[in-house]
Amino acid sequence: MDTVAELNRISASRIHNAYWNITEAVDSDGKMFKAMKNQLLGIINDIIEKKRSKKLNQTNDDPEDFLSTLLETPNLSDDLIRDTLIMLLFASRDTTQNALVWSLSELNQKPDWIGKMREEWSIQGQEGSLARYSDLQRFPIHLAVLYETLRLWPVIPKNARIATIDTVLPAIPEAKLPAVKVDKGDYVFWSDYSMMRNTKVTFHPKYGIWGETAESFDPAHHLSPTGDFMRSPQPKFHGFGAGPRACPGAQLASYQFIAIWASLLSSFNIMPVEQKERYPTDGLTMMMEGTFMVKIAFIK
Ligand code: HEM
């Protein structure tokens, strides 16, 4: 966890600093990054080796998993398997965990939504079983809570791309934003965190962001008047990215969110030990600063 958190912090600082490879040569971050990267590679290589030797000796009593599939795939190099696992560590574990933590923090300020989630599960869920993957659309309240959490706490709060061609970003007259010329090689930076909380840009069906209520947590932003879940078009909602690099795990993440919250909230009350404002760290993903201790009580 410490290794991932440190890599996360240093990677995020590189987004702001075009000269990071020069500054890191003189400050301690460069050395730290190398050490942490080697440590992480060591952990991942160890996981791969253990799985491989269990498979070879046919003592593999672990369930078949994604790593088993990678190891059985012909012509996959060890480097590719390792990089795939590292990518999943950041792209799937960190993101889902952060979405759960921030939703808990928000839900505790708006407990009526916890009540609505429980009610939805009591109507839609099946006693003693997990939600089914095919049932996602039957949980509009849970989906709205996830999307609202990601709107305020996007798991990738800031991001960047290097332009591969010359282009022009179109003007948005409704928001008084002029066209912007982008040259091949330009570094384009954006922040979902700032965009989706912006109260100044008023609502526009195509470009408008979230208008006057942008800063408050209200899952109703994603529900129609009849209570159906409304998936806002990109780029209005950008929590799972957009275009060819959009998140391929969005559906799985939604399912995990529903399955985890439905099974926990139906049996437990989960309350933060300390009621205080929470802040993110300056990381590549939206990690919460400090510890977030909770009290868990069984609902009789
Ligand atoms: C709440 C959970 C999640 C959120 C909010 C989320 C969000 C995102 C976002 C915003 C991107 C685009 C990053 C960019 O444009 O640079 C992305 C990419 C990606 N996500 Fe997710 N993600 C989540 C969960 C998952 C899960 C569970 C998986 C896999 C099991 C996953 C796999 C990936 C992969 C592989 C990419 C890279 C796609 C590419 O570059 O072609 N994500 N995710």
mmCIF file of C-alpha atoms and ligand atoms in Angstrom:
data_model
loop_
_atom_site.group_PDB
_atom_site.id
_atom_site.type_symbol
_atom_site.label_atom_id
_atom_site.label_comp_id
_atom_site.label_asym_id
_atom_site.label_seq_id
_atom_site.Cartn_x
_atom_site.Cartn_y
_atom_site.Cartn_z
ATOM 1 C CA MET A 1 0.000 0.000 0.000
ATOM 2 C CA ASP A 2 2.803 2.424 0.914
ATOM 3 C CA THR A 3 4.633 1.628 -2.317
ATOM 4 C CA VAL A 4 1.555 2.258 -4.432
ATOM 5 C CA ALA A 5 0.750 5.475 -2.523
ATOM 6 C CA GLU A 6 4.271 6.831 -3.026
ATOM 7 C CA LEU A 7 4.323 5.953 -6.756
ATOM 8 C CA ASN A 8 0.914 7.562 -7.011
ATOM 9 C CA ARG A 9 2.152 10.806 -5.423
ATOM 10 C CA ILE A 10 5.304 11.110 -7.543
ATOM 11 C CA SER A 11 3.501 10.221 -10.805
ATOM 12 C CA ALA A 12 0.899 12.925 -10.059
ATOM 13 C CA SER A 13 3.573 15.568 -9.476
ATOM 14 C CA ARG A 14 5.012 14.767 -12.926
ATOM 15 C CA ILE A 15 1.748 15.871 -14.571
ATOM 16 C CA HIS A 16 2.378 19.460 -13.359
ATOM 17 C CA ASN A 17 6.085 19.484 -13.970
ATOM 18 C CA ALA A 18 7.306 19.371 -17.573
ATOM 19 C CA TYR A 19 10.897 19.226 -16.282
ATOM 20 C CA TRP A 20 10.368 16.366 -13.845
ATOM 21 C CA ASN A 21 13.212 14.300 -15.285
ATOM 22 C CA ILE A 22 15.582 17.193 -14.501
ATOM 23 C CA THR A 23 14.175 18.110 -11.060
ATOM 24 C CA GLU A 24 13.992 14.469 -9.991
ATOM 25 C CA ALA A 25 17.681 14.048 -10.804
ATOM 26 C CA VAL A 26 18.469 16.474 -7.971
ATOM 27 C CA ASP A 27 15.675 15.958 -5.430
ATOM 28 C CA SER A 28 14.871 12.781 -3.524
ATOM 29 C CA ASP A 29 11.789 11.870 -5.605
ATOM 30 C CA GLY A 30 13.790 10.334 -8.457
ATOM 31 C CA LYS A 31 15.596 7.891 -6.150
ATOM 32 C CA MET A 32 12.409 7.175 -4.240
ATOM 33 C CA PHE A 33 10.486 6.465 -7.466
ATOM 34 C CA LYS A 34 13.117 3.981 -8.650
ATOM 35 C CA ALA A 35 13.216 2.221 -5.280
ATOM 36 C CA MET A 36 9.415 2.007 -5.031
ATOM 37 C CA LYS A 37 9.087 0.857 -8.634
ATOM 38 C CA ASN A 38 11.604 -1.954 -8.039
ATOM 39 C CA GLN A 39 9.793 -2.924 -4.865
ATOM 40 C CA LEU A 40 6.464 -3.122 -6.703
ATOM 41 C CA LEU A 41 7.998 -5.096 -9.578
ATOM 42 C CA GLY A 42 9.452 -7.490 -7.004
ATOM 43 C CA ILE A 43 6.035 -8.021 -5.384
ATOM 44 C CA ILE A 44 4.355 -8.601 -8.744
ATOM 45 C CA ASN A 45 7.102 -10.960 -10.016
ATOM 46 C CA ASP A 46 6.755 -12.919 -6.805
ATOM 47 C CA ILE A 47 2.993 -13.313 -7.317
ATOM 48 C CA ILE A 48 3.588 -14.519 -10.890
ATOM 49 C CA GLU A 49 6.319 -16.964 -9.868
ATOM 50 C CA LYS A 50 4.265 -18.458 -7.024
ATOM 51 C CA LYS A 51 1.276 -18.981 -9.291
ATOM 52 C CA ARG A 52 3.441 -20.468 -12.027
ATOM 53 C CA SER A 53 5.187 -22.937 -9.726
ATOM 54 C CA LYS A 54 1.857 -24.023 -8.191
ATOM 55 C CA LYS A 55 0.545 -24.618 -11.687
ATOM 56 C CA LEU A 56 3.647 -26.557 -12.768
ATOM 57 C CA ASN A 57 3.545 -28.744 -9.666
ATOM 58 C CA GLN A 58 -0.211 -29.072 -10.000
ATOM 59 C CA THR A 59 -0.629 -27.980 -6.405
ATOM 60 C CA ASN A 60 -2.699 -25.020 -7.389
ATOM 61 C CA ASP A 61 -5.602 -25.062 -5.005
ATOM 62 C CA ASP A 62 -6.363 -21.357 -5.661
ATOM 63 C CA PRO A 63 -9.420 -20.761 -7.793
ATOM 64 C CA GLU A 64 -8.692 -20.099 -11.475
ATOM 65 C CA ASP A 65 -8.313 -16.364 -11.886
ATOM 66 C CA PHE A 66 -7.238 -13.708 -14.327
ATOM 67 C CA LEU A 67 -3.552 -14.445 -13.731
ATOM 68 C CA SER A 68 -4.155 -18.144 -14.543
ATOM 69 C CA THR A 69 -5.653 -17.068 -17.859
ATOM 70 C CA LEU A 70 -2.684 -14.805 -18.606
ATOM 71 C CA LEU A 71 -0.233 -17.602 -17.793
ATOM 72 C CA GLU A 72 -2.072 -20.022 -20.061
ATOM 73 C CA THR A 73 -2.189 -17.587 -22.993
ATOM 74 C CA PRO A 74 0.451 -18.503 -25.590
ATOM 75 C CA ASN A 75 3.125 -15.954 -26.542
ATOM 76 C CA LEU A 76 2.562 -13.519 -23.644
ATOM 77 C CA SER A 77 5.924 -12.305 -22.394
ATOM 78 C CA ASP A 78 6.597 -12.068 -18.665
ATOM 79 C CA ASP A 79 6.977 -8.303 -19.040
ATOM 80 C CA LEU A 80 3.531 -7.998 -20.580
ATOM 81 C CA ILE A 81 1.958 -10.143 -17.848
ATOM 82 C CA ARG A 82 3.689 -8.040 -15.192
ATOM 83 C CA ASP A 83 2.647 -4.723 -16.772
ATOM 84 C CA THR A 84 -0.935 -5.974 -17.109
ATOM 85 C CA LEU A 85 -1.079 -6.768 -13.387
ATOM 86 C CA ILE A 86 0.403 -3.396 -12.445
ATOM 87 C CA MET A 87 -2.069 -1.610 -14.688
ATOM 88 C CA LEU A 88 -4.939 -3.499 -13.052
ATOM 89 C CA LEU A 89 -3.653 -2.641 -9.600
ATOM 90 C CA PHE A 90 -4.040 1.077 -10.356
ATOM 91 C CA ALA A 91 -6.902 0.904 -12.878
ATOM 92 C CA SER A 92 -9.202 -1.427 -10.992
ATOM 93 C CA ARG A 93 -8.334 -1.891 -7.320
ATOM 94 C CA ASP A 94 -7.377 1.674 -6.435
ATOM 95 C CA THR A 95 -10.305 3.176 -8.324
ATOM 96 C CA THR A 96 -12.992 0.902 -6.891
ATOM 97 C CA GLN A 97 -11.642 1.302 -3.365
ATOM 98 C CA ASN A 98 -11.600 5.092 -3.665
ATOM 99 C CA ALA A 99 -15.162 5.174 -5.026
ATOM 100 C CA LEU A 100 -16.342 3.136 -2.025
ATOM 101 C CA VAL A 101 -14.515 5.307 0.501
ATOM 102 C CA TRP A 102 -15.726 8.621 -0.906
ATOM 103 C CA SER A 103 -19.289 7.346 -1.244
ATOM 104 C CA LEU A 104 -19.271 6.302 2.405
ATOM 105 C CA SER A 105 -18.006 9.711 3.405
ATOM 106 C CA GLU A 106 -20.734 11.487 1.360
ATOM 107 C CA LEU A 107 -23.520 9.094 2.343
ATOM 108 C CA ASN A 108 -22.837 9.725 5.992
ATOM 109 C CA GLN A 109 -23.605 13.408 5.438
ATOM 110 C CA LYS A 110 -26.804 12.499 3.562
ATOM 111 C CA PRO A 111 -28.094 9.407 5.416
ATOM 112 C CA ASP A 112 -31.482 9.538 3.676
ATOM 113 C CA TRP A 113 -29.688 8.110 0.614
ATOM 114 C CA ILE A 114 -28.462 5.169 2.702
ATOM 115 C CA GLY A 115 -32.130 4.561 3.558
ATOM 116 C CA LYS A 116 -33.048 4.676 -0.137
ATOM 117 C CA MET A 117 -30.256 2.207 -1.013
ATOM 118 C CA ARG A 118 -31.466 -0.190 1.692
ATOM 119 C CA GLU A 119 -35.021 0.103 0.480
ATOM 120 C CA GLU A 120 -33.938 -0.590 -3.105
ATOM 121 C CA TRP A 121 -32.089 -3.727 -2.019
ATOM 122 C CA SER A 122 -35.025 -4.918 0.079
ATOM 123 C CA ILE A 123 -37.277 -4.633 -2.987
ATOM 124 C CA GLN A 124 -34.859 -5.782 -5.710
ATOM 125 C CA GLY A 125 -32.400 -8.028 -3.912
ATOM 126 C CA GLN A 126 -32.755 -11.678 -3.140
ATOM 127 C CA GLU A 127 -32.426 -12.700 0.480
ATOM 128 C CA GLY A 128 -29.012 -14.203 1.200
ATOM 129 C CA SER A 129 -27.597 -13.777 -2.296
ATOM 130 C CA LEU A 130 -25.438 -11.243 -4.121
ATOM 131 C CA ALA A 131 -26.790 -8.873 -6.736
ATOM 132 C CA ARG A 132 -26.504 -10.399 -10.207
ATOM 133 C CA TYR A 133 -24.419 -8.864 -12.968
ATOM 134 C CA SER A 134 -27.433 -8.862 -15.276
ATOM 135 C CA ASP A 135 -29.494 -6.869 -12.755
ATOM 136 C CA LEU A 136 -27.585 -3.570 -12.815
ATOM 137 C CA GLN A 137 -30.464 -1.566 -14.249
ATOM 138 C CA ARG A 138 -32.687 -2.680 -11.374
ATOM 139 C CA PHE A 139 -30.547 -0.613 -8.984
ATOM 140 C CA PRO A 140 -30.936 2.997 -10.183
ATOM 141 C CA ILE A 141 -30.389 4.441 -6.697
ATOM 142 C CA HIS A 142 -27.103 2.583 -6.199
ATOM 143 C CA LEU A 143 -25.956 3.585 -9.704
ATOM 144 C CA ALA A 144 -26.917 7.211 -9.053
ATOM 145 C CA VAL A 145 -24.934 7.179 -5.790
ATOM 146 C CA LEU A 146 -21.890 5.773 -7.641
ATOM 147 C CA TYR A 147 -22.092 8.317 -10.452
ATOM 148 C CA GLU A 148 -22.625 11.188 -8.029
ATOM 149 C CA THR A 149 -19.629 10.057 -5.979
ATOM 150 C CA LEU A 150 -17.482 9.906 -9.118
ATOM 151 C CA ARG A 151 -18.742 13.287 -10.269
ATOM 152 C CA LEU A 152 -17.520 14.956 -7.073
ATOM 153 C CA TRP A 153 -14.565 12.631 -6.457
ATOM 154 C CA PRO A 154 -13.461 11.420 -9.907
ATOM 155 C CA VAL A 155 -10.959 8.662 -9.335
ATOM 156 C CA ILE A 156 -8.579 10.270 -11.823
ATOM 157 C CA PRO A 157 -8.878 13.913 -10.738
ATOM 158 C CA LYS A 158 -6.470 15.339 -13.306
ATOM 159 C CA ASN A 159 -5.134 13.950 -16.516
ATOM 160 C CA ALA A 160 -3.158 14.859 -19.627
ATOM 161 C CA ARG A 161 -2.536 13.873 -23.235
ATOM 162 C CA ILE A 162 0.068 14.818 -25.827
ATOM 163 C CA ALA A 163 -1.556 15.898 -29.105
ATOM 164 C CA THR A 164 -0.594 13.602 -31.986
ATOM 165 C CA ILE A 165 -1.934 15.986 -34.673
ATOM 166 C CA ASP A 166 -2.583 19.724 -35.065
ATOM 167 C CA THR A 167 -6.192 20.490 -34.203
ATOM 168 C CA VAL A 168 -8.586 23.130 -32.874
ATOM 169 C CA LEU A 169 -10.802 22.604 -29.837
ATOM 170 C CA PRO A 170 -14.119 24.214 -30.777
ATOM 171 C CA ALA A 171 -15.368 27.373 -29.040
ATOM 172 C CA ILE A 172 -18.196 27.013 -26.522
ATOM 173 C CA PRO A 173 -20.027 30.341 -26.845
ATOM 174 C CA GLU A 174 -22.570 29.396 -24.130
ATOM 175 C CA ALA A 175 -19.700 29.222 -21.657
ATOM 176 C CA LYS A 176 -17.858 32.180 -23.250
ATOM 177 C CA LEU A 177 -14.933 29.908 -24.065
ATOM 178 C CA PRO A 178 -13.000 30.681 -27.273
ATOM 179 C CA ALA A 179 -11.666 28.079 -29.715
ATOM 180 C CA VAL A 180 -8.240 26.782 -28.708
ATOM 181 C CA LYS A 181 -5.538 25.901 -31.217
ATOM 182 C CA VAL A 182 -3.607 22.794 -30.281
ATOM 183 C CA ASP A 183 -0.384 21.925 -32.091
ATOM 184 C CA LYS A 184 1.004 18.456 -32.555
ATOM 185 C CA GLY A 185 3.182 17.705 -29.524
ATOM 186 C CA ASP A 186 1.303 20.121 -27.195
ATOM 187 C CA TYR A 187 0.652 18.850 -23.733
ATOM 188 C CA VAL A 188 -3.086 19.169 -22.972
ATOM 189 C CA PHE A 189 -4.087 19.069 -19.335
ATOM 190 C CA TRP A 190 -7.553 18.858 -17.774
ATOM 191 C CA SER A 191 -9.107 18.245 -14.401
ATOM 192 C CA ASP A 192 -12.330 16.268 -14.064
ATOM 193 C CA TYR A 193 -12.372 17.327 -10.419
ATOM 194 C CA SER A 194 -12.583 21.042 -11.338
ATOM 195 C CA MET A 195 -14.803 20.551 -14.369
ATOM 196 C CA MET A 196 -17.495 18.492 -12.713
ATOM 197 C CA ARG A 197 -17.668 20.795 -9.662
ATOM 198 C CA ASN A 198 -17.728 24.018 -11.666
ATOM 199 C CA THR A 199 -20.786 26.054 -10.639
ATOM 200 C CA LYS A 200 -20.047 28.917 -13.030
ATOM 201 C CA VAL A 201 -20.561 27.067 -16.298
ATOM 202 C CA THR A 202 -24.319 26.803 -16.442
ATOM 203 C CA PHE A 203 -26.150 23.822 -17.786
ATOM 204 C CA HIS A 204 -26.078 23.193 -21.507
ATOM 205 C CA PRO A 205 -27.430 19.898 -22.846
ATOM 206 C CA LYS A 206 -24.224 19.141 -24.722
ATOM 207 C CA TYR A 207 -21.363 20.959 -23.028
ATOM 208 C CA GLY A 208 -22.884 22.307 -19.823
ATOM 209 C CA ILE A 209 -21.472 20.849 -16.769
ATOM 210 C CA TRP A 210 -23.480 20.668 -13.584
ATOM 211 C CA GLY A 211 -24.554 24.268 -12.976
ATOM 212 C CA GLU A 212 -25.474 25.831 -9.648
ATOM 213 C CA THR A 213 -25.815 22.616 -7.657
ATOM 214 C CA ALA A 214 -22.504 21.241 -8.906
ATOM 215 C CA GLU A 215 -20.805 21.312 -5.535
ATOM 216 C CA SER A 216 -23.370 19.411 -3.531
ATOM 217 C CA PHE A 217 -23.708 15.641 -3.318
ATOM 218 C CA ASP A 218 -27.107 14.798 -4.743
ATOM 219 C CA PRO A 219 -27.572 11.433 -6.489
ATOM 220 C CA ALA A 220 -30.819 12.839 -7.922
ATOM 221 C CA HIS A 221 -28.537 14.510 -10.509
ATOM 222 C CA HIS A 222 -28.542 11.078 -12.195
ATOM 223 C CA LEU A 223 -32.198 10.102 -11.773
ATOM 224 C CA SER A 224 -35.101 10.913 -14.078
ATOM 225 C CA PRO A 225 -38.372 12.250 -12.606
ATOM 226 C CA THR A 226 -39.672 8.644 -12.745
ATOM 227 C CA GLY A 227 -36.660 7.351 -10.800
ATOM 228 C CA ASP A 228 -34.756 5.731 -13.683
ATOM 229 C CA PHE A 229 -30.977 5.982 -13.776
ATOM 230 C CA MET A 230 -29.846 8.588 -16.334
ATOM 231 C CA ARG A 231 -26.350 8.033 -17.746
ATOM 232 C CA SER A 232 -25.199 11.527 -18.696
ATOM 233 C CA PRO A 233 -23.466 11.830 -22.045
ATOM 234 C CA GLN A 234 -19.721 12.450 -22.219
ATOM 235 C CA PRO A 235 -18.229 14.912 -21.678
ATOM 236 C CA LYS A 236 -20.865 16.079 -19.180
ATOM 237 C CA PHE A 237 -20.068 13.082 -17.023
ATOM 238 C CA HIS A 238 -16.449 12.152 -17.499
ATOM 239 C CA GLY A 239 -15.808 9.894 -14.502
ATOM 240 C CA PHE A 240 -15.050 6.854 -16.674
ATOM 241 C CA GLY A 241 -13.128 8.831 -19.309
ATOM 242 C CA ALA A 242 -14.159 9.085 -22.953
ATOM 243 C CA GLY A 243 -13.194 8.025 -26.462
ATOM 244 C CA PRO A 244 -10.970 5.081 -27.345
ATOM 245 C CA ARG A 245 -9.279 5.102 -23.913
ATOM 246 C CA ALA A 246 -12.526 5.125 -21.919
ATOM 247 C CA CYS A 247 -12.658 2.725 -18.985
ATOM 248 C CA PRO A 248 -13.358 -0.849 -20.106
ATOM 249 C CA GLY A 249 -14.131 -1.744 -16.470
ATOM 250 C CA ALA A 250 -17.035 0.723 -16.011
ATOM 251 C CA GLN A 251 -19.680 -2.009 -16.038
ATOM 252 C CA LEU A 252 -17.714 -4.260 -13.692
ATOM 253 C CA ALA A 253 -17.014 -1.345 -11.339
ATOM 254 C CA SER A 254 -20.744 -0.504 -11.244
ATOM 255 C CA TYR A 255 -21.538 -4.108 -10.437
ATOM 256 C CA GLN A 256 -18.923 -4.244 -7.664
ATOM 257 C CA PHE A 257 -20.253 -1.031 -6.165
ATOM 258 C CA ILE A 258 -23.814 -2.367 -6.065
ATOM 259 C CA ALA A 259 -22.848 -5.845 -4.824
ATOM 260 C CA ILE A 260 -20.612 -4.500 -2.045
ATOM 261 C CA TRP A 261 -22.926 -1.777 -0.768
ATOM 262 C CA ALA A 262 -26.084 -3.878 -1.071
ATOM 263 C CA SER A 263 -24.620 -6.739 0.947
ATOM 264 C CA LEU A 264 -23.046 -4.500 3.609
ATOM 265 C CA LEU A 265 -25.822 -1.972 4.097
ATOM 266 C CA SER A 266 -28.500 -4.638 4.400
ATOM 267 C CA SER A 267 -26.795 -6.018 7.531
ATOM 268 C CA PHE A 268 -24.667 -3.234 8.998
ATOM 269 C CA ASN A 269 -24.639 0.380 10.065
ATOM 270 C CA ILE A 270 -21.275 1.860 9.120
ATOM 271 C CA MET A 271 -20.420 5.175 10.746
ATOM 272 C CA PRO A 272 -17.225 7.230 10.624
ATOM 273 C CA VAL A 273 -15.550 7.479 14.021
ATOM 274 C CA GLU A 274 -14.753 11.134 13.353
ATOM 275 C CA GLN A 275 -17.197 13.492 11.671
ATOM 276 C CA LYS A 276 -14.929 15.885 9.804
ATOM 277 C CA GLU A 277 -14.329 17.230 6.345
ATOM 278 C CA ARG A 278 -12.269 14.874 4.201
ATOM 279 C CA TYR A 279 -9.661 15.942 1.647
ATOM 280 C CA PRO A 280 -7.912 14.082 -1.160
ATOM 281 C CA THR A 281 -4.156 13.649 -1.359
ATOM 282 C CA ASP A 282 -2.392 15.078 -4.389
ATOM 283 C CA GLY A 283 -2.196 11.723 -6.187
ATOM 284 C CA LEU A 284 -2.728 10.260 -9.618
ATOM 285 C CA THR A 285 -5.897 8.637 -8.234
ATOM 286 C CA MET A 286 -8.338 10.173 -5.738
ATOM 287 C CA MET A 287 -6.992 8.807 -2.464
ATOM 288 C CA MET A 288 -8.382 10.159 0.785
ATOM 289 C CA GLU A 289 -5.924 11.922 3.074
ATOM 290 C CA GLY A 290 -5.270 10.245 6.418
ATOM 291 C CA THR A 291 -7.101 7.297 7.889
ATOM 292 C CA PHE A 292 -10.861 6.848 7.731
ATOM 293 C CA MET A 293 -11.871 4.780 10.732
ATOM 294 C CA VAL A 294 -15.448 3.525 10.908
ATOM 295 C CA LYS A 295 -17.653 1.857 13.524
ATOM 296 C CA ILE A 296 -19.617 -1.106 12.265
ATOM 297 C CA ALA A 297 -22.742 -2.285 14.053
ATOM 298 C CA PHE A 298 -24.917 -5.240 13.140
ATOM 299 C CA ILE A 299 -28.516 -4.273 12.372
ATOM 300 C CA LYS A 300 -30.768 -6.439 14.503
HETATM 301 C C1 HEM B 1 -15.111 3.160 -9.913
HETATM 302 C C2 HEM B 1 -14.243 2.473 -10.618
HETATM 303 C C3 HEM B 1 -13.502 2.961 -11.822
HETATM 304 C C4 HEM B 1 -13.396 4.226 -12.336
HETATM 305 C C5 HEM B 1 -14.038 5.508 -11.837
HETATM 306 C C6 HEM B 1 -12.546 4.143 -13.512
HETATM 307 C C7 HEM B 1 -12.201 5.238 -14.303
HETATM 308 C C8 HEM B 1 -11.363 5.166 -15.383
HETATM 309 C C9 HEM B 1 -10.975 6.282 -16.212
HETATM 310 C C10 HEM B 1 -11.417 7.725 -16.001
HETATM 311 C C11 HEM B 1 -10.144 5.818 -17.178
HETATM 312 C C12 HEM B 1 -9.522 6.647 -18.327
HETATM 313 C C13 HEM B 1 -8.150 7.147 -17.952
HETATM 314 C C14 HEM B 1 -7.593 8.063 -19.019
HETATM 315 O O1 HEM B 1 -8.315 8.571 -19.864
HETATM 316 O O2 HEM B 1 -6.370 8.324 -18.977
HETATM 317 C C15 HEM B 1 -9.985 4.402 -16.961
HETATM 318 C C16 HEM B 1 -9.191 3.573 -17.748
HETATM 319 C C17 HEM B 1 -9.069 2.212 -17.542
HETATM 320 N N1 HEM B 1 -9.766 1.447 -16.625
HETATM 321 FE FE1 HEM B 1 -11.061 2.110 -15.242
HETATM 322 N N2 HEM B 1 -12.166 2.844 -13.688
HETATM 323 C C18 HEM B 1 -12.736 2.085 -12.699
HETATM 324 C C19 HEM B 1 -12.627 0.721 -12.524
HETATM 325 C C20 HEM B 1 -11.986 -0.138 -13.385
HETATM 326 C C21 HEM B 1 -11.982 -1.579 -13.274
HETATM 327 C C22 HEM B 1 -12.759 -2.371 -12.219
HETATM 328 C C23 HEM B 1 -11.188 -2.036 -14.283
HETATM 329 C C24 HEM B 1 -10.818 -3.438 -14.685
HETATM 330 C C25 HEM B 1 -11.235 -4.524 -14.122
HETATM 331 C C26 HEM B 1 -10.693 -0.887 -15.009
HETATM 332 C C27 HEM B 1 -9.825 -0.957 -16.073
HETATM 333 C C28 HEM B 1 -9.367 0.131 -16.781
HETATM 334 C C29 HEM B 1 -8.376 0.055 -17.832
HETATM 335 C C30 HEM B 1 -7.709 -1.209 -18.350
HETATM 336 C C31 HEM B 1 -8.180 1.348 -18.306
HETATM 337 C C32 HEM B 1 -7.214 1.810 -19.393
HETATM 338 C C33 HEM B 1 -7.937 1.866 -20.738
HETATM 339 C C34 HEM B 1 -7.029 2.367 -21.856
HETATM 340 O O3 HEM B 1 -6.144 3.203 -21.607
HETATM 341 O O4 HEM B 1 -7.223 1.933 -23.000
HETATM 342 N N3 HEM B 1 -11.214 0.252 -14.450
HETATM 343 N N4 HEM B 1 -10.743 4.020 -15.874
#
